[in-house]
XYZ file of C-alpha atoms in Angstrom:
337
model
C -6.283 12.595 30.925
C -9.325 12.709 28.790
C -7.706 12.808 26.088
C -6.019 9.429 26.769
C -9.116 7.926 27.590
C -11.019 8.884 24.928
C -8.134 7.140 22.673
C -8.196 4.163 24.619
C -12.235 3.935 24.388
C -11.826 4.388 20.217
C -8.923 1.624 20.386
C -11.179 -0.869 22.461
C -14.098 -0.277 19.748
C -11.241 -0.761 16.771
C -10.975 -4.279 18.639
C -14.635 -5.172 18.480
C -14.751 -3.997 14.559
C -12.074 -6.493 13.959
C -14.138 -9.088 15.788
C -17.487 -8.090 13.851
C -15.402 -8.785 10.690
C -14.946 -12.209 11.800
C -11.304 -12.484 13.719
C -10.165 -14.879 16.252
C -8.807 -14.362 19.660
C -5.703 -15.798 17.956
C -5.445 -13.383 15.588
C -4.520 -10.286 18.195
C -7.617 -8.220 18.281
C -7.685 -5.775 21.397
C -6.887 -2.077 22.993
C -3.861 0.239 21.850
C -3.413 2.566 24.548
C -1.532 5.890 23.468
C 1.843 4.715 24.530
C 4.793 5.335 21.957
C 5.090 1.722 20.092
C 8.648 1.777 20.439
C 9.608 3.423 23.835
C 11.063 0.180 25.452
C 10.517 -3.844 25.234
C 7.826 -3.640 27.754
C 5.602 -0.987 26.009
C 5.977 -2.989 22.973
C 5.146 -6.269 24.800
C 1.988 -4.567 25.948
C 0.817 -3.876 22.830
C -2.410 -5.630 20.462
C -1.457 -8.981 19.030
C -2.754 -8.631 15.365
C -2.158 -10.053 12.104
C -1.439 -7.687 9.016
C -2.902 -9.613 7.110
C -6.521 -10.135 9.275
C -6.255 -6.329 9.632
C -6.004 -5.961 5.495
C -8.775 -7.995 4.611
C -10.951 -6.263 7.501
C -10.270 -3.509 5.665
C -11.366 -4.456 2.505
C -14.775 -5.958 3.330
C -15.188 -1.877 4.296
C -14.435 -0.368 0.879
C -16.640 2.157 -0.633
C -18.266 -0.622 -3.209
C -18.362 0.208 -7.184
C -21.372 1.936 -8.627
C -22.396 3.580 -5.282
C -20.539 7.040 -5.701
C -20.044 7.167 -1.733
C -16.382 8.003 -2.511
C -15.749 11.313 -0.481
C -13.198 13.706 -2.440
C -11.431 15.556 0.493
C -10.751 18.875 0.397
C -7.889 21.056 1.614
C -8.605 21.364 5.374
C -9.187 17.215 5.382
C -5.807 16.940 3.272
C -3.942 19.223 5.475
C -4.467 17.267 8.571
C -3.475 14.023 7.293
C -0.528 15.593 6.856
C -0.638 16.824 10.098
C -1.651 13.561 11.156
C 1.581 11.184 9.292
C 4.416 13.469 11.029
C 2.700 12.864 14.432
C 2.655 9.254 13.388
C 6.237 9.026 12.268
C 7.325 11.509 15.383
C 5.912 8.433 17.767
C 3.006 10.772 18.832
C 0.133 8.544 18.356
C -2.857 9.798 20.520
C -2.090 13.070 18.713
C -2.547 11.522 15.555
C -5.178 9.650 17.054
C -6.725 13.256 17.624
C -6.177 14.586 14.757
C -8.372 12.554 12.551
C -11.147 11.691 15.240
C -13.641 14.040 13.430
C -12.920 12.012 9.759
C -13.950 8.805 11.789
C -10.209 7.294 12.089
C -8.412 5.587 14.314
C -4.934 6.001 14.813
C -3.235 3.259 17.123
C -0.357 1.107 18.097
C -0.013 -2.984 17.082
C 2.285 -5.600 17.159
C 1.930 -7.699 13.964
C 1.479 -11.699 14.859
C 4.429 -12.575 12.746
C 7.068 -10.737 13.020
C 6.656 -9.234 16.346
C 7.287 -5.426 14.667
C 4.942 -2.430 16.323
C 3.542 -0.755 13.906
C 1.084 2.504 13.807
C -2.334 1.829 12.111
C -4.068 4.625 10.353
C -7.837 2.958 9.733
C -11.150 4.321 8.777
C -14.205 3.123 11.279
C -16.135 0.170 9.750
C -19.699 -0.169 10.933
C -21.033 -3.230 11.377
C -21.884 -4.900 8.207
C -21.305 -2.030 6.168
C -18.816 0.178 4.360
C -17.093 2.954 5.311
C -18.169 6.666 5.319
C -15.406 8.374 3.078
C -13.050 5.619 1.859
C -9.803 7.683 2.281
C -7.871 4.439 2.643
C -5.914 2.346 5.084
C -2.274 2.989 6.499
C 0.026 1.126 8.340
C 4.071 2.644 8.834
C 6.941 1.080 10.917
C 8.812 3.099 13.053
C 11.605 0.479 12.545
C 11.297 -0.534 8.972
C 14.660 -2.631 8.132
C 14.096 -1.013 4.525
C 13.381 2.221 3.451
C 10.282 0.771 0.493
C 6.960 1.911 0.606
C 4.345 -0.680 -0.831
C 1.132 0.557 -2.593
C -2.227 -1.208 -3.204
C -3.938 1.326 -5.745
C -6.987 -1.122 -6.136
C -7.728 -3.458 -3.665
C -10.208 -6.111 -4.585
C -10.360 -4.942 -8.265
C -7.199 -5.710 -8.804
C -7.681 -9.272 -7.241
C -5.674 -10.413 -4.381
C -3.489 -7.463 -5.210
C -3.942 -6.435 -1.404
C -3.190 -9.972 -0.289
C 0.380 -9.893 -2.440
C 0.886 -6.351 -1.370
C 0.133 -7.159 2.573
C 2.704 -10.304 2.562
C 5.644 -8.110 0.679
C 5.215 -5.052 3.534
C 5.756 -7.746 5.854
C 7.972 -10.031 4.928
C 10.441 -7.031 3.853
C 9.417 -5.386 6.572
C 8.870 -2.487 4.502
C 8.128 1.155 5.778
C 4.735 2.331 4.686
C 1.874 0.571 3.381
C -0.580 2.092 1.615
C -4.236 0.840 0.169
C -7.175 2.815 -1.333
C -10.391 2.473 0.838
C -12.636 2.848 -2.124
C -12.825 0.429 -5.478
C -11.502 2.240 -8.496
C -15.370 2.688 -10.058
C -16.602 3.543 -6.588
C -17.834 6.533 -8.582
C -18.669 8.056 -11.791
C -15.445 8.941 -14.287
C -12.182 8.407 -12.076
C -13.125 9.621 -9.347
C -12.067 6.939 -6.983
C -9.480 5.721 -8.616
C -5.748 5.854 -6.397
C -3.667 5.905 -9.526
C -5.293 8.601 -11.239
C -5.879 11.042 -8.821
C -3.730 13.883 -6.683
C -6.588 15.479 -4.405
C -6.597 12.051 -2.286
C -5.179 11.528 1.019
C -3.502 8.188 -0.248
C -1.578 10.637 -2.915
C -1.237 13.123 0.090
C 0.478 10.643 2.383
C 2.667 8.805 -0.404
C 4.052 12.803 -1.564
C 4.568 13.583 2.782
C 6.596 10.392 3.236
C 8.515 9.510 -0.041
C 11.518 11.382 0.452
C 15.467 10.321 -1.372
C 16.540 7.109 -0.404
C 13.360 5.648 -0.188
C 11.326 3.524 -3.022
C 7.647 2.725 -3.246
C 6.310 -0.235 -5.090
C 2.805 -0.091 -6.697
C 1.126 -3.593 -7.193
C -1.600 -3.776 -9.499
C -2.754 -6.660 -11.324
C -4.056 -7.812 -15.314
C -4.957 -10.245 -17.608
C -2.825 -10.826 -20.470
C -5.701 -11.875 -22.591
C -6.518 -8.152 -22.946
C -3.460 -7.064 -24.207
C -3.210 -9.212 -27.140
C -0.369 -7.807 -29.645
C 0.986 -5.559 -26.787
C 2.688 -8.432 -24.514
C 3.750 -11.779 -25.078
C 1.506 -14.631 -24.424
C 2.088 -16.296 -21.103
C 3.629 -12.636 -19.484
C 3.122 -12.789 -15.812
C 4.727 -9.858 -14.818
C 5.112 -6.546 -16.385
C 7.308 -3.656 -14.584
C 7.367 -0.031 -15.301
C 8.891 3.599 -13.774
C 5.980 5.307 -15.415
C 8.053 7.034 -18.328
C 6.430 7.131 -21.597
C 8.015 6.175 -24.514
C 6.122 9.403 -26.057
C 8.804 11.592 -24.436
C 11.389 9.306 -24.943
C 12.654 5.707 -24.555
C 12.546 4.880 -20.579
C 15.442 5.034 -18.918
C 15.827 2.049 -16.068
C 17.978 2.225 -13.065
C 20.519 -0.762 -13.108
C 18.636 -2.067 -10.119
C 15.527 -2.177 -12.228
C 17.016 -4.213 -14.962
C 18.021 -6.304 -12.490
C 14.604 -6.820 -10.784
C 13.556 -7.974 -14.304
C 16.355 -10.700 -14.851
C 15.836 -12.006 -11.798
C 12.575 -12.502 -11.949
C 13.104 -14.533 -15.652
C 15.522 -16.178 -13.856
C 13.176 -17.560 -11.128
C 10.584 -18.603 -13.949
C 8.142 -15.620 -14.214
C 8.073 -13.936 -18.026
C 8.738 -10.554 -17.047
C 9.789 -7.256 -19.122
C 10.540 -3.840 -18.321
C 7.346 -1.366 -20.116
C 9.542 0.075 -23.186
C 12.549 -1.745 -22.716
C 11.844 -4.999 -23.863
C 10.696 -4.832 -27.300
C 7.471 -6.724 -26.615
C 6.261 -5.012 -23.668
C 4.160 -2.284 -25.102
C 1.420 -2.399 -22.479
C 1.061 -1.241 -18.284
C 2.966 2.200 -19.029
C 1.642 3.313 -16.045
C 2.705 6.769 -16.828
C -0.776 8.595 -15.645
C 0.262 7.317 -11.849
C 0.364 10.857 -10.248
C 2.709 8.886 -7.414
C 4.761 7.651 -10.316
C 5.096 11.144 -11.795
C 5.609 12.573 -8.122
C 8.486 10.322 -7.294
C 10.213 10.718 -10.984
C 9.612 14.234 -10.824
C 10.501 15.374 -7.558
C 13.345 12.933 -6.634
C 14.333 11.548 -9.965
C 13.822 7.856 -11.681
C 14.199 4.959 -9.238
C 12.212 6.124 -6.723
C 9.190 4.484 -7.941
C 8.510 1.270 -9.366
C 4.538 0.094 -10.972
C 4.465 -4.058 -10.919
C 1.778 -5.371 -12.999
C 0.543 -9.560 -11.806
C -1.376 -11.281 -14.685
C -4.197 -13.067 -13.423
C -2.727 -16.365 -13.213
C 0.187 -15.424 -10.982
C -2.520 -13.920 -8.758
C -4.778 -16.932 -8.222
C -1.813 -19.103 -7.602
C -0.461 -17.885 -3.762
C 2.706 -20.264 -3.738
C 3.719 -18.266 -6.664
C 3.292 -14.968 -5.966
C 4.592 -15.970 -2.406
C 8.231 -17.231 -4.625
C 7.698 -13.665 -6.793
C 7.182 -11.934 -3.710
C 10.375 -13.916 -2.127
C 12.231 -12.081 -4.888
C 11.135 -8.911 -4.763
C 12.062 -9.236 -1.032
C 15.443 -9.653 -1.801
C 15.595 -7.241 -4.448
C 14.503 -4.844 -2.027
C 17.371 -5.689 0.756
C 20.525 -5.709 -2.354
C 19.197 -2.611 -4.086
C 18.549 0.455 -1.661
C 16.676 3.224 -3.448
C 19.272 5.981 -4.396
């Protein structure tokens, strides 16, 4: 019993960070008890109202700023209960995740998201009030229910400009599995540090290599401005797509379902190429991405896919909203082998 209530006291103070970070009654702020989020119509009913995409961009205001080098590299024990921590998640065993990570300051609870009524289980860092968070390990969110077995990945939130915000409205509108964003900015500290897409002793790596298992893809969305890639991409590129193979070890070999991501995307008005397979697109390997080399490695090419958004694709939200429409789809006709 105190258990429980000590996971219903965290919950109720997860409610008042998303109020300190500026959310509206409207947008579902409030207690998750410890009750499985999908153990029947009424525990679902019962559950926090909140918007995925309030809940991203409350994260973000908490990320370990640039320059600060308050990025916390986690070692083994920390790593090892995250672990612990996902398959008590994905088992519907929420307070014990909840319990789990209590001493790294997280909070582990049930939601229903605003839109499209699915629960989901939150995995979130404690924000204080007007600051930033203590270790920057990252923000999760998985659905128990996911009506597609994709996995979407926000290396660099905020760097990567409204990367997070493209990222948030794909997981939801495809009602993806897993979503996955960095809780520190890329320069957050000295060398690489911080950076999600260069770096294995992380618990975003950790939780991307527990969950991605055959039949499942993950999507990494990044972002870039063609202007610095001048003689490596054609002018007026807005999206450049990659498995992470270089063409060092050998021309990259694309799935028929990634060829087909990249006509349809042409076909719907966005310049796109495949890294390596279209002549021009020599830039955005992405072949240092240790998720990248984790999915190709352990369960082959196809499992992984890095999408880079030039700047102006970014800035314009109806458009990456259409782009997104289409990756949607792409997701639903092409199941990950």
């Amino acid at each position: 019993m105190l258990r429980i209530a000590g996971y219903a006291r965290r919950a109720l103070l997860v409610g008042a960070g998303l109020v300190l970070a500026g959310c509206s009654a409207a947008d579902g702020r409030g207690e998750a008890g410890p009750t499985l989020p999908d153990s029947g119509a009424h525990a679902t009913a019962a559950l926090p109202v909140v918007n995925l995409r309030v809940l991203v961009d409350t994260a973000t205001r908490g990320l370990i700023k640039n320059g600060t080098g308050a990025y916390v590299v986690p070692g083994v024990a920390a790593l090892d209960t995250f672990r612990l921590a996902v398959d008590s998640a994905v088992a519907g065993r929420v307070a014990g995740a909840d319990a789990l990570l209590d001493r790294y300051g997280y909070d582990v609870y049930a939601i229903r998201e605003a839109v499209t009524q699915d629960s989901l289980v939150v995995i979130r860092e404690r924000i204080p009030a007007g600051g930033q968070v203590a270790r920057g390990w990252g923000t999760y969110v998985f659905n128990p229910r996911g009506q597609n077995a994709a996995d979407i990945h926000v290396n660099h939130p905020v760097d990567d400009e409204f990367s997070e915000d493209i990222a948030a409205d794909l997981y939801r509108s495809c009602r993806c599995r897993w979503f996955l964003m960095a809780g520190a900015r890329r320069d957050a500290n000295a060398g690489e540090t911080a950076d999600m897409a260069r770096q294995t002793a992380s618990v975003f790596h950790t939780i991307h290599d527990r969950v991605a298992v055959a039949g499942t893809r993950a999507l990494s969305i990044h972002g870039f401005r063609v202007e610095n890639h001048t003689g490596n991409l054609p002018a007026g590129t807005r999206l450049v797509m990659s498995n992470g193979r270089s063409t060092a070890v050998s021309q990259p070999v694309y799935t028929a379902a990634e060829l087909t991501v990249r006509t349809r995307m042409n076909q719907a008005g966005y310049a796109a190429g495949l890294f390596g397979a279209d002549t021009a697109y020599k830039a955005l390997s992405a072949t240092q991405n240790p998720q990248g080399r984790t999915s190709n490695d352990r369960l082959g090419w196809g499992h992984w896919l890095h999408l880079e958004h030039e700047r102006v694709l970014r800035e314009d939200s109806v458009a990456w909203k259409q782009s997104n429409a289409v990756l949607r789809q792409w997701i639903i006709d092409h199941p990950a082998p």
